[in-house]
Amino acid sequence: MVRTIRHRTMTTNSSKTPSSHATRQQNSNKLSRTKKACFGLMTTVLGLVAIELTLALLGVGRSNADGDPMMGFSKQVPLLERYVDEDGKAWMRTAENKLVWFNDQRFPLTKPANTQRIFCLGGSTTFGRPYDDNTSFAGWLREWLPHVDASSRYEVFNAGGVSYASYRVAAVMEELANHEPDLFIVYTGQNEFLERRTYADFFEQTKAQLWLTGLVSQTRTYAAIDSILRKNAPQESDADSIVLAAEVDERLNHTVGPSDYVRDDEWSDKVREHFKFNIRRMIHIARSANAKILFVVPASNEKDCSPFKPDSEDGSFETGQRSFDAGDFASARAAFQLAIDRDICPLRAPSNFAQFIRDLPESDDVRVLDFESELRNVCIDEHGHDILGEEYFLDHVHPTIDAHRQLSRWLISEMREAGWMAADSIALNELSAETVEGVDQSILGRIDRTAQGIAMRNLAKVMHWAGRFEVAAPRARDAIELLDGDAESQFILADCLRWTGQIDEAVVEFEKGVSAYPTYFRGVQRYGLLLLELGDNDAAREMFSIATLGWPETDPRHWAARFQLSIAHLGACDFESAHRELQECREHTPGDMDVVFAIAEASVGIGEPEKAIELYEQVLDEFPNDVDTHLNLAHTLLSTKQTDRAAGHFATALSLAPDNERAQAGMMVIDQLKQSAE
């Protein structure tokens, strides 16, 4: 029995457990596969290392480790160029073809001993707009630093690019990282929505995929393969790639105002993620160059600049104004901030962009200065509330000269607190009154009054074009004062008053303009339009007659003035003059239906109703749903006793616009005629 049991046990076990020889053989096979995998991996790694070393010996550089994997630029145009002065000293300076976007700056090619090299980066605020580097926070820094820390030399280079968003700022930073930086100061976040760009499926990748892509992209092998692929790639742009122009191509340059912008929350979310990516990327660039980095939380004009394209369902800005006037500053601030965040054309940094910078983890080499909060504290002290407005900003985002001065002082305090300055450096409040006055005079004394006036005029023009008349008007006044009178600024001011409902004041300013600058035809023409709206047709005719003399017949503006003159003739019931002018306009632009419509009106006035009917019908062929044309045609048909046809057009007008009083009155006339006929 025992043997049987043991035999059965052994037999059963043998079917499940290999013999000792078989076990050793199987373990041997397992070990071999593991060894093979390890050896294969080691061989691959050693092979890659060998390739890397070979490429290094051949002088092949690494791929740009700090490049933006989401986009590139159609041309790699460097910011800096090398030049040698008369004494044979080598310098790096702003490249000539970059001076439209950047200040003219320079620094020695070889950094002198005991020198701290500071690069200030960002958009037009860093640049110093609407002025230049002289009164920017970089310009103020350059003046303060020698007095604060006399034991070191400081080079402050203003690398702010007009309209530059974070991805362009990061690209500039990559270049500057090659020039022995000690500190980067970055003010960015206002321009992230200026350029069209798409993101394909970049944000669908996992963090692990992004990490691996970034790691591989830093190798020389990747650089060599990428170079070969780029050389062999077709020149046509890939629909899924993101290749931007070498310089900023603002969406606003292609539109009349902010009309190109529509609500697109998905795209906005991707812009925000890209912004965050580039902020982190800048930290990596700075650390790779053994430099420190100081971010500035951007600030904006909240209460004195309405949204550039407000959400039609959101009256936050108006709510903010009412709350502010009522002294409810907490509600006002929340409403103004919501107006910025919901702006469909966001030319000010949304609150979540600023908050991301504010929340960056600080370290020995990374700091954050909350410019917005600091400015609010000043506003409370000076005005009793913390709502930022025209007291500190010249437009929607550009600080006043004094606000730039304040920012520079806060930056120095932040640098001292971080331990980035010499131990014996002096706090700004310890400087003598004479020193402070000397710094102020050094900056302010270099201001060119004429250049400043032109800057104010340019700013007024931009804000007027964008429809921000409440911002444009004070800047136009500044330009008039600084330039001791200026034609363009005078008429911009008048037109801003017109569009903000200050009609009496607008007339006064227009009259000043016409009296002082009678040959500034664009302004005279604008005054004519206001007079036309006010029903002063005779005065409007005078303005338009002057305006027609301003441009040759080859200029479209000449014909615009001629057409407006004809409308004033119609308003004055001078149908013969209107008809004559309009016939010439039609010869110039035969397909313009506005001209055809006006000729029809003039034709009625000179007693040619059948001709008018023909012209109105031409307009309806192009615009079958135009209510005014249906109504004018209906009335003309009535005058020629064509009641049934008139009734049809009155009915069509009423169906298109049920609340239109002319259409309702016309149908009543038709009903009365029908009753009389019965």
mmCIF file of N, CA, C and O in Angstrom, residues 431-468:
data_model
loop_
_atom_site.group_PDB
_atom_site.id
_atom_site.type_symbol
_atom_site.label_atom_id
_atom_site.label_comp_id
_atom_site.label_asym_id
_atom_site.label_seq_id
_atom_site.Cartn_x
_atom_site.Cartn_y
_atom_site.Cartn_z
ATOM 1 N N LEU A 431 19.388 105.665 0.104
ATOM 2 C CA LEU A 431 20.070 106.596 -0.788
ATOM 3 C C LEU A 431 19.731 108.030 -0.397
ATOM 4 O O LEU A 431 18.622 108.332 0.040
ATOM 5 N N SER A 432 20.668 108.914 -0.592
ATOM 6 C CA SER A 432 20.443 110.312 -0.242
ATOM 7 C C SER A 432 19.443 110.946 -1.199
ATOM 8 O O SER A 432 19.253 110.481 -2.334
ATOM 9 N N ALA A 433 18.823 112.004 -0.751
ATOM 10 C CA ALA A 433 17.862 112.714 -1.590
ATOM 11 C C ALA A 433 18.535 113.252 -2.842
ATOM 12 O O ALA A 433 17.937 113.276 -3.927
ATOM 13 N N GLU A 434 19.805 113.652 -2.692
ATOM 14 C CA GLU A 434 20.538 114.171 -3.847
ATOM 15 C C GLU A 434 20.764 113.079 -4.894
ATOM 16 O O GLU A 434 20.661 113.328 -6.100
ATOM 17 N N THR A 435 21.062 111.861 -4.410
ATOM 18 C CA THR A 435 21.275 110.741 -5.337
ATOM 19 C C THR A 435 19.997 110.401 -6.084
ATOM 20 O O THR A 435 20.001 110.202 -7.302
ATOM 21 N N VAL A 436 18.880 110.332 -5.341
ATOM 22 C CA VAL A 436 17.592 110.021 -5.965
ATOM 23 C C VAL A 436 17.225 111.079 -6.991
ATOM 24 O O VAL A 436 16.797 110.763 -8.115
ATOM 25 N N GLU A 437 17.410 112.328 -6.622
ATOM 26 C CA GLU A 437 17.100 113.415 -7.554
ATOM 27 C C GLU A 437 17.996 113.341 -8.783
ATOM 28 O O GLU A 437 17.553 113.588 -9.911
ATOM 29 N N GLY A 438 19.252 112.946 -8.568
ATOM 30 C CA GLY A 438 20.179 112.831 -9.692
ATOM 31 C C GLY A 438 19.762 111.737 -10.668
ATOM 32 O O GLY A 438 19.846 111.908 -11.887
ATOM 33 N N VAL A 439 19.299 110.609 -10.121
ATOM 34 C CA VAL A 439 18.827 109.522 -10.989
ATOM 35 C C VAL A 439 17.598 109.972 -11.769
ATOM 36 O O VAL A 439 17.495 109.748 -12.985
ATOM 37 N N ASP A 440 16.667 110.624 -11.062
ATOM 38 C CA ASP A 440 15.456 111.097 -11.737
ATOM 39 C C ASP A 440 15.798 112.080 -12.858
ATOM 40 O O ASP A 440 15.262 111.990 -13.969
ATOM 41 N N GLN A 441 16.685 113.001 -12.574
ATOM 42 C CA GLN A 441 17.050 113.994 -13.581
ATOM 43 C C GLN A 441 17.783 113.358 -14.752
ATOM 44 O O GLN A 441 17.620 113.774 -15.907
ATOM 45 N N SER A 442 18.583 112.335 -14.458
ATOM 46 C CA SER A 442 19.316 111.652 -15.528
ATOM 47 C C SER A 442 18.354 111.014 -16.521
ATOM 48 O O SER A 442 18.556 111.093 -17.738
ATOM 49 N N ILE A 443 17.293 110.382 -15.995
ATOM 50 C CA ILE A 443 16.312 109.743 -16.875
ATOM 51 C C ILE A 443 15.421 110.791 -17.538
ATOM 52 O O ILE A 443 15.299 110.840 -18.774
ATOM 53 N N LEU A 444 14.793 111.622 -16.735
ATOM 54 C CA LEU A 444 13.813 112.573 -17.261
ATOM 55 C C LEU A 444 14.458 113.635 -18.136
ATOM 56 O O LEU A 444 13.831 114.141 -19.077
ATOM 57 N N GLY A 445 15.712 113.966 -17.835
ATOM 58 C CA GLY A 445 16.408 114.973 -18.632
ATOM 59 C C GLY A 445 16.730 114.511 -20.038
ATOM 60 O O GLY A 445 16.993 115.333 -20.923
ATOM 61 N N ARG A 446 16.718 113.221 -20.258
ATOM 62 C CA ARG A 446 17.008 112.696 -21.600
ATOM 63 C C ARG A 446 15.758 112.546 -22.446
ATOM 64 O O ARG A 446 15.839 112.162 -23.613
ATOM 65 N N ILE A 447 14.602 112.836 -21.878
ATOM 66 C CA ILE A 447 13.354 112.683 -22.633
ATOM 67 C C ILE A 447 13.263 113.764 -23.697
ATOM 68 O O ILE A 447 13.412 114.954 -23.419
ATOM 69 N N ASP A 448 13.005 113.366 -24.902
ATOM 70 C CA ASP A 448 12.798 114.275 -26.022
ATOM 71 C C ASP A 448 11.307 114.594 -26.086
ATOM 72 O O ASP A 448 10.489 113.713 -26.356
ATOM 73 N N ARG A 449 10.956 115.839 -25.844
ATOM 74 C CA ARG A 449 9.534 116.231 -25.783
ATOM 75 C C ARG A 449 8.814 115.913 -27.095
ATOM 76 O O ARG A 449 7.683 115.418 -27.086
ATOM 77 N N THR A 450 9.498 116.165 -28.203
ATOM 78 C CA THR A 450 8.881 115.883 -29.500
ATOM 79 C C THR A 450 8.682 114.389 -29.692
ATOM 80 O O THR A 450 7.614 113.938 -30.127
ATOM 81 N N ALA A 451 9.714 113.619 -29.365
ATOM 82 C CA ALA A 451 9.601 112.164 -29.511
ATOM 83 C C ALA A 451 8.503 111.617 -28.613
ATOM 84 O O ALA A 451 7.757 110.705 -28.995
ATOM 85 N N GLN A 452 8.385 112.188 -27.422
ATOM 86 C CA GLN A 452 7.344 111.746 -26.499
ATOM 87 C C GLN A 452 5.956 112.084 -27.044
ATOM 88 O O GLN A 452 5.018 111.294 -26.946
ATOM 89 N N GLY A 453 5.832 113.255 -27.656
ATOM 90 C CA GLY A 453 4.559 113.642 -28.250
ATOM 91 C C GLY A 453 4.168 112.736 -29.402
ATOM 92 O O GLY A 453 2.999 112.350 -29.542
ATOM 93 N N ILE A 454 5.151 112.383 -30.223
ATOM 94 C CA ILE A 454 4.881 111.462 -31.336
ATOM 95 C C ILE A 454 4.456 110.103 -30.801
ATOM 96 O O ILE A 454 3.547 109.454 -31.343
ATOM 97 N N ALA A 455 5.100 109.673 -29.711
ATOM 98 C CA ALA A 455 4.726 108.391 -29.099
ATOM 99 C C ALA A 455 3.285 108.431 -28.612
ATOM 100 O O ALA A 455 2.524 107.473 -28.785
ATOM 101 N N MET A 456 2.894 109.562 -28.008
ATOM 102 C CA MET A 456 1.507 109.689 -27.549
ATOM 103 C C MET A 456 0.529 109.697 -28.722
ATOM 104 O O MET A 456 -0.551 109.111 -28.656
ATOM 105 N N ARG A 457 0.924 110.363 -29.802
ATOM 106 C CA ARG A 457 0.071 110.378 -30.994
ATOM 107 C C ARG A 457 -0.097 108.973 -31.558
ATOM 108 O O ARG A 457 -1.210 108.565 -31.915
ATOM 109 N N ASN A 458 0.996 108.240 -31.645
ATOM 110 C CA ASN A 458 0.920 106.870 -32.164
ATOM 111 C C ASN A 458 0.045 105.984 -31.293
ATOM 112 O O ASN A 458 -0.725 105.154 -31.798
ATOM 113 N N LEU A 459 0.164 106.180 -29.994
ATOM 114 C CA LEU A 459 -0.662 105.401 -29.079
ATOM 115 C C LEU A 459 -2.136 105.762 -29.247
ATOM 116 O O LEU A 459 -3.013 104.883 -29.266
ATOM 117 N N ALA A 460 -2.425 107.049 -29.402
ATOM 118 C CA ALA A 460 -3.802 107.487 -29.624
ATOM 119 C C ALA A 460 -4.356 106.891 -30.916
ATOM 120 O O ALA A 460 -5.513 106.462 -30.976
ATOM 121 N N LYS A 461 -3.522 106.832 -31.948
ATOM 122 C CA LYS A 461 -3.959 106.259 -33.235
ATOM 123 C C LYS A 461 -4.318 104.784 -33.077
ATOM 124 O O LYS A 461 -5.346 104.328 -33.586
ATOM 125 N N VAL A 462 -3.470 104.037 -32.381
ATOM 126 C CA VAL A 462 -3.717 102.602 -32.203
ATOM 127 C C VAL A 462 -4.994 102.371 -31.413
ATOM 128 O O VAL A 462 -5.837 101.540 -31.771
ATOM 129 N N MET A 463 -5.165 103.115 -30.330
ATOM 130 C CA MET A 463 -6.354 102.940 -29.502
ATOM 131 C C MET A 463 -7.617 103.393 -30.236
ATOM 132 O O MET A 463 -8.682 102.787 -30.094
ATOM 133 N N HIS A 464 -7.506 104.442 -31.036
ATOM 134 C CA HIS A 464 -8.651 104.896 -31.840
ATOM 135 C C HIS A 464 -9.027 103.834 -32.857
ATOM 136 O O HIS A 464 -10.204 103.511 -33.041
ATOM 137 N N TRP A 465 -8.035 103.270 -33.518
ATOM 138 C CA TRP A 465 -8.278 102.210 -34.501
ATOM 139 C C TRP A 465 -8.941 100.993 -33.861
ATOM 140 O O TRP A 465 -9.827 100.377 -34.447
ATOM 141 N N ALA A 466 -8.514 100.683 -32.633
ATOM 142 C CA ALA A 466 -9.059 99.516 -31.936
ATOM 143 C C ALA A 466 -10.416 99.795 -31.300
ATOM 144 O O ALA A 466 -11.019 98.895 -30.717
ATOM 145 N N GLY A 467 -10.888 101.038 -31.398
ATOM 146 C CA GLY A 467 -12.193 101.362 -30.829
ATOM 147 C C GLY A 467 -12.169 101.666 -29.351
ATOM 148 O O GLY A 467 -13.226 101.749 -28.722
ATOM 149 N N ARG A 468 -10.981 101.850 -28.771
ATOM 150 C CA ARG A 468 -10.872 102.190 -27.354
ATOM 151 C C ARG A 468 -10.771 103.712 -27.234
ATOM 152 O O ARG A 468 -9.728 104.268 -26.909
#
